[in-house]
Short mmCIF file of C-alpha atoms and ligand atoms in Angstrom, two decimals:
data_model
loop_
_atom_site.label_atom_id
_atom_site.label_comp_id
_atom_site.label_asym_id
_atom_site.label_seq_id
_atom_site.Cartn_x
_atom_site.Cartn_y
_atom_site.Cartn_z
CA MET A 92 4.33 -12.76 -9.22
CA LEU A 93 1.11 -12.56 -7.13
CA VAL A 94 -1.32 -9.65 -7.36
CA THR A 95 -3.38 -9.37 -4.27
CA ILE A 96 -6.69 -7.81 -4.68
CA PRO A 97 -8.71 -7.00 -1.41
CA THR A 98 -12.51 -6.99 -1.66
CA TYR A 99 -15.56 -5.65 0.11
CA ASN A 100 -18.53 -5.28 -2.13
CA GLU A 101 -17.07 -5.05 -5.45
CA ALA A 102 -19.34 -7.60 -7.15
CA GLN A 103 -19.74 -5.43 -10.17
CA ASN A 104 -16.10 -4.69 -10.50
CA LEU A 105 -14.08 -7.69 -9.64
CA GLU A 106 -14.60 -9.88 -12.81
CA GLY A 107 -13.39 -6.99 -15.23
CA VAL A 108 -10.41 -6.32 -13.17
CA VAL A 109 -9.28 -9.87 -12.60
CA ARG A 110 -9.57 -10.27 -16.55
CA ARG A 111 -7.84 -7.09 -17.28
CA VAL A 112 -4.79 -8.37 -15.07
CA ARG A 113 -4.56 -11.78 -16.54
CA THR A 114 -4.58 -10.24 -20.15
CA ALA A 115 -2.02 -7.21 -19.28
CA VAL A 116 0.55 -9.60 -17.46
CA PRO A 117 -0.32 -13.30 -18.39
CA ALA A 118 2.17 -14.93 -15.95
CA ALA A 119 0.46 -13.04 -12.99
CA ASP A 120 -1.36 -15.13 -10.56
CA VAL A 121 -3.97 -13.39 -8.63
CA LEU A 122 -5.44 -13.48 -5.28
CA VAL A 123 -8.68 -11.99 -3.97
CA ILE A 124 -8.93 -11.41 -0.44
CA ASP A 125 -12.84 -11.29 0.34
CA ASP A 126 -14.12 -10.23 3.90
CA SER A 127 -17.64 -12.15 3.39
CA SER A 128 -18.78 -9.37 1.17
CA PRO A 129 -22.68 -9.19 1.71
CA ASP A 130 -23.13 -8.46 -2.07
CA GLY A 131 -21.73 -12.12 -2.91
CA THR A 132 -18.13 -10.51 -4.29
CA GLY A 133 -16.61 -13.87 -2.67
CA ASP A 134 -18.90 -16.11 -5.19
CA VAL A 135 -17.88 -13.89 -8.08
CA ALA A 136 -14.12 -14.78 -6.89
CA ASP A 137 -14.83 -18.42 -6.66
CA ARG A 138 -16.34 -18.66 -10.14
CA LEU A 139 -13.47 -16.90 -11.62
CA ALA A 140 -10.77 -19.17 -9.73
CA GLU A 141 -12.84 -22.42 -10.83
CA ARG A 142 -12.63 -21.27 -14.49
CA ASP A 143 -8.56 -20.31 -14.04
CA ASP A 144 -6.00 -22.17 -12.29
CA GLN A 145 -4.15 -18.67 -11.78
CA VAL A 146 -6.80 -17.00 -9.84
CA HIS A 147 -7.12 -17.80 -6.13
CA VAL A 148 -9.45 -16.96 -3.18
CA LEU A 149 -8.80 -16.40 0.37
CA HIS A 150 -12.48 -15.99 2.17
CA ARG A 151 -12.23 -14.35 5.58
CA LEU A 152 -15.08 -14.30 8.16
CA ASP A 153 -15.89 -10.72 8.54
CA LYS A 154 -14.75 -7.21 7.61
CA GLN A 155 -11.37 -6.53 9.38
CA GLY A 156 -10.18 -3.49 7.18
CA LEU A 157 -7.88 -3.09 4.33
CA GLY A 158 -4.49 -3.68 6.30
CA ALA A 159 -5.84 -7.07 7.96
CA ALA A 160 -6.72 -8.08 4.34
CA TYR A 161 -3.40 -7.61 2.64
CA LEU A 162 -1.48 -8.90 5.74
CA ALA A 163 -3.23 -12.28 5.20
CA GLY A 164 -2.61 -11.97 1.39
CA PHE A 165 0.99 -11.48 1.85
CA GLU A 166 1.16 -14.44 4.23
CA TRP A 167 -0.55 -16.67 1.78
CA GLY A 168 1.94 -15.41 -1.16
CA LEU A 169 5.29 -15.24 1.16
CA SER A 170 4.55 -18.95 2.24
CA ARG A 171 4.16 -19.87 -1.39
CA ASP A 172 7.37 -18.45 -2.47
CA TYR A 173 6.07 -15.85 -4.84
CA GLU A 174 9.20 -13.38 -5.51
CA VAL A 175 6.99 -10.45 -6.13
CA LEU A 176 3.88 -9.47 -4.53
CA VAL A 177 1.79 -6.54 -5.85
CA GLU A 178 -1.40 -4.51 -4.28
CA MET A 179 -4.12 -3.34 -6.53
CA ASP A 180 -7.65 -2.26 -5.46
CA ALA A 181 -10.54 -4.21 -7.00
CA ASP A 182 -12.53 -0.93 -7.80
CA GLY A 183 -10.89 -0.40 -11.25
CA SER A 184 -8.88 2.56 -9.90
CA HIS A 185 -5.57 0.75 -10.61
CA GLN A 186 -5.16 0.22 -14.21
CA PRO A 187 -3.71 -3.43 -14.84
CA GLU A 188 -2.25 -2.07 -18.17
CA GLU A 189 0.22 -0.06 -16.08
CA LEU A 190 1.36 -2.97 -14.11
CA HIS A 191 4.30 -3.69 -16.15
CA ARG A 192 5.80 -0.34 -15.68
CA LEU A 193 5.54 -0.96 -11.81
CA LEU A 194 7.22 -4.42 -12.35
CA HIS A 195 9.95 -2.74 -14.57
CA ALA A 196 10.83 -0.27 -11.82
CA LEU A 197 11.27 -3.16 -9.44
CA ASN A 198 14.41 -4.31 -11.26
CA GLN A 199 15.97 -1.32 -9.70
CA ALA A 200 14.33 -1.11 -6.56
CA ASP A 201 12.89 -2.85 -3.16
CA LEU A 202 9.36 -1.17 -3.34
CA VAL A 203 7.43 0.63 -6.20
CA LEU A 204 4.64 2.86 -5.41
CA GLY A 205 2.05 3.79 -8.25
CA SER A 206 2.01 7.48 -7.92
CA ARG A 207 -0.45 9.89 -8.62
CA TRP A 208 1.19 12.98 -7.35
CA VAL A 209 4.67 12.86 -9.28
CA THR A 210 5.22 14.32 -12.63
CA GLY A 211 3.09 12.40 -15.19
CA GLY A 212 0.74 10.97 -12.27
CA ARG A 213 -2.95 11.60 -12.88
CA VAL A 214 -6.44 11.40 -11.22
CA GLN A 215 -9.60 10.81 -13.47
CA ASN A 216 -12.91 11.75 -12.27
CA TRP A 217 -12.07 13.03 -8.88
CA SER A 218 -14.16 15.78 -6.97
CA ARG A 219 -12.21 18.71 -5.86
CA THR A 220 -12.57 17.84 -2.19
CA ARG A 221 -11.01 14.33 -2.43
CA MET A 222 -8.00 15.80 -4.52
CA VAL A 223 -7.28 18.37 -1.92
CA LEU A 224 -7.69 15.44 0.58
CA SER A 225 -5.33 13.41 -0.94
CA ARG A 226 -2.76 16.21 -1.93
CA GLY A 227 -2.96 17.53 1.82
CA GLY A 228 -2.73 14.15 3.51
CA ASN A 229 0.44 13.30 1.56
CA THR A 230 1.76 16.93 2.08
CA TYR A 231 1.23 16.20 5.87
CA VAL A 232 3.01 12.74 5.65
CA ARG A 233 5.98 14.27 3.82
CA LEU A 234 6.67 16.90 6.64
CA ALA A 235 5.61 14.86 9.66
CA LEU A 236 7.97 11.75 8.68
CA GLY A 237 10.60 13.37 6.41
CA VAL A 238 9.98 10.99 3.72
CA PRO A 239 10.87 12.02 0.17
CA LEU A 240 7.89 10.34 -1.28
CA ARG A 241 4.68 12.23 -2.92
CA ASP A 242 2.17 9.53 -2.59
CA THR A 243 2.42 7.41 0.36
CA THR A 244 -1.37 6.66 0.82
CA GLY A 245 -2.05 5.18 -2.97
CA GLY A 246 -2.38 1.28 -2.82
CA TYR A 247 -1.09 0.28 -6.26
CA ARG A 248 2.43 -1.00 -5.54
CA ALA A 249 4.87 -3.71 -6.07
CA PHE A 250 6.97 -5.60 -3.49
CA ARG A 251 10.05 -7.93 -3.60
CA ALA A 252 9.05 -10.70 -1.29
CA ASP A 253 12.40 -9.97 0.68
CA THR A 254 11.06 -6.38 0.93
CA LEU A 255 7.89 -7.62 2.83
CA ARG A 256 9.92 -10.13 4.91
CA ARG A 257 12.01 -7.02 6.15
CA LEU A 258 9.21 -4.74 7.31
CA ASP A 259 8.48 -6.88 10.31
CA LEU A 260 4.62 -7.25 9.23
CA GLY A 261 3.58 -8.84 12.51
CA ASP A 262 3.44 -5.57 14.46
CA VAL A 263 1.62 -3.62 11.91
CA ALA A 264 -1.57 -2.31 13.40
CA SER A 265 -2.78 0.18 10.73
CA GLN A 266 -5.87 -0.16 8.97
CA GLY A 267 -7.25 2.09 6.19
CA TYR A 268 -4.70 4.64 4.15
CA CYS A 269 -2.57 4.52 7.15
CA PHE A 270 -1.64 0.90 6.29
CA GLN A 271 0.00 2.01 3.20
CA VAL A 272 1.80 5.15 4.69
CA ASP A 273 2.84 2.44 7.41
CA LEU A 274 4.49 0.11 5.03
CA ALA A 275 6.09 3.01 3.14
CA TRP A 276 7.49 4.51 6.20
CA ARG A 277 8.95 1.03 7.35
CA ALA A 278 10.67 0.70 3.90
CA CYS A 279 12.29 4.02 4.21
CA ARG A 280 13.43 3.53 7.55
CA ARG A 281 15.02 0.22 6.90
CA GLY A 282 17.09 2.21 4.06
CA LEU A 283 15.46 0.22 1.39
CA ARG A 284 15.07 1.59 -2.24
CA VAL A 285 11.50 3.03 -2.60
CA ILE A 286 10.82 4.33 -6.15
CA GLU A 287 7.67 6.15 -7.47
CA VAL A 288 6.24 5.53 -10.79
CA PRO A 289 3.48 7.98 -12.30
CA ILE A 290 0.10 6.18 -12.55
CA THR A 291 -3.38 7.34 -13.77
CA PHE A 292 -5.84 6.81 -11.10
CA VAL A 293 -9.45 6.51 -12.31
CA GLU A 294 -12.13 6.89 -9.96
CA ARG A 295 -14.49 4.00 -9.16
CA GLU A 296 -17.59 3.88 -11.57
CA PHE A 297 -19.49 1.27 -9.84
CA GLY A 298 -19.81 0.53 -5.97
CA ARG A 299 -18.95 2.76 -3.10
CA SER A 300 -15.71 3.69 -1.46
CA LYS A 301 -14.93 2.39 2.12
CA MET A 302 -13.04 5.77 2.70
CA SER A 303 -14.64 7.25 5.94
CA ARG A 304 -13.73 9.84 8.43
CA ALA A 305 -12.45 7.22 10.86
CA ILE A 306 -10.07 6.03 8.22
CA VAL A 307 -8.86 9.75 7.50
CA LEU A 308 -8.73 10.26 11.44
CA GLU A 309 -6.63 6.95 12.17
CA ALA A 310 -4.15 8.15 9.33
CA LEU A 311 -3.83 11.55 10.97
CA TRP A 312 -3.44 10.58 14.47
CA ARG A 313 -0.59 7.64 13.59
CA VAL A 314 1.19 9.58 11.46
CA THR A 315 1.40 12.40 14.12
CA ALA A 316 2.45 9.91 16.80
CA TRP A 317 5.04 8.44 14.28
CA GLY A 318 6.18 11.83 13.46
CA VAL A 319 6.71 13.02 17.10
CA SER A 320 8.51 9.71 18.39
CA HIS A 321 10.57 9.75 15.46
CA ARG A 322 11.67 13.30 16.05
CA SER A 323 12.42 12.74 19.77
CA ARG A 324 14.42 9.52 19.12
CA ARG A 325 16.47 11.54 16.59
CA GLN A 326 17.06 14.52 19.09
CA ARG A 327 18.08 11.74 21.87
CA ARG A 328 20.36 10.18 19.36
CA SER A 329 21.92 13.72 18.38
CA ARG A 330 22.20 14.58 22.04
CA GLY A 331 23.73 11.18 22.92
CA LEU A 332 26.50 11.86 20.29
CA GLY A 333 27.13 15.18 21.75
CA LEU A 334 27.53 13.74 24.98
CA SER A 335 30.38 11.35 23.71
CA GLU A 336 31.97 13.89 21.62
CA ASP A 337 32.27 15.96 25.05
CA ILE A 338 33.64 13.09 26.89
CA SER A 339 35.99 12.33 24.08
CA SER A 340 37.40 15.87 23.71
CA SER A 341 37.71 16.25 27.57
CA ASP A 342 39.72 12.72 27.19
CA SER A 343 42.01 14.32 25.08
CA ARG A 344 42.55 17.42 26.90
CA ARG A 345 43.52 15.48 29.83
N1 GTP B 209 -11.10 -7.67 2.26
C1 GTP B 209 -11.21 -6.31 2.11
N2 GTP B 209 -11.07 -5.28 1.48
C2 GTP B 209 -11.61 -4.17 1.62
C3 GTP B 209 -11.83 -3.84 2.98
N3 GTP B 209 -12.06 -2.19 2.66
C4 GTP B 209 -11.71 -1.89 1.51
N4 GTP B 209 -11.06 -3.13 0.72
C5 GTP B 209 -11.01 -3.11 -0.75
O1 GTP B 209 -9.84 -2.55 -0.85
C6 GTP B 209 -9.94 -1.56 -2.06
C7 GTP B 209 -9.84 -0.10 -1.66
O2 GTP B 209 -10.83 0.20 -1.22
P1 GTP B 209 -11.68 1.73 -1.59
O3 GTP B 209 -13.05 1.42 -1.36
O4 GTP B 209 -11.71 1.54 -3.02
O5 GTP B 209 -11.06 2.62 -0.92
P2 GTP B 209 -10.23 3.63 -1.69
O6 GTP B 209 -9.70 3.00 -2.84
O7 GTP B 209 -9.41 3.78 -0.26
O8 GTP B 209 -11.01 4.85 -1.65
P3 GTP B 209 -11.38 5.64 -2.91
O9 GTP B 209 -10.19 6.50 -3.50
O10 GTP B 209 -12.60 6.38 -2.43
O11 GTP B 209 -11.88 4.36 -3.97
C8 GTP B 209 -11.18 -2.15 -2.54
O12 GTP B 209 -10.78 -3.15 -3.72
C9 GTP B 209 -12.03 -2.43 -1.53
O13 GTP B 209 -13.04 -3.53 -1.91
C10 GTP B 209 -11.91 -4.47 3.83
O14 GTP B 209 -12.10 -4.16 5.23
N5 GTP B 209 -11.55 -5.95 3.72
MG1 MG B 210 -10.95 2.82 -4.36
#
């Protein structure tokens, strides 16, 4: 099993998170995907990898966003035949001690989402604004796309390798939060089993969030566009069905 951890300026957080993953699930390998963080996170990762054979680092030349980092990490893991790939933030928001619950749920699912917004899920130390933004965003996704999921923007997830192979990752263009929505939406559309497991999300102690207005707007316009095209496809399909029913009933009248 491979835990993929994208990093951009997480020098103060990375060591603790990697140590906690390796302690909580000793069988887990870790892949840090660093976009040449100016604060030296890549060097921290190299040091961790030198000390532990189960820690690996993928250095990328420049900051290309969370989505691109994860896609590179998945490609790395799939080409090495890992059967389970996990997404986890480096900032301490995702508790490695909860990972076994996600992995356990994956026995009955193709994709498991760590969820803040199902019963039992929690958020610690968030401002009211962040809370409203996350809940509002998730409600919008649920209504626009018609998916029965409570937390599609979260980034603590476990995928079967086969699930990732079925999501056609080659044409994923989404970057920020939207990347997470995109993958969950693809899984739902392909009829895969997606389960949400409650997690306790803890706001980062060190470093800065990379969430920005641009990331929120990207999610908003992409989700809206997907919702609109999904609805019009469905309408076209049901009109098409209606047409063939008309034809067959007129045939039978003849
Ligand atoms: N490699 C890489 N990692 C990134 C990039 N942007 C964010 N990350 C990492 O992705 C993870 C999530 O980013 P955060 O800044 O915590 O953003 P967030 O979790 O969406 O927002 P908060 O809830 O405010 O923490 C962290 O481990 C970041 O270091 C990027 O462009 N490249
Ligand atoms: Mg975070």
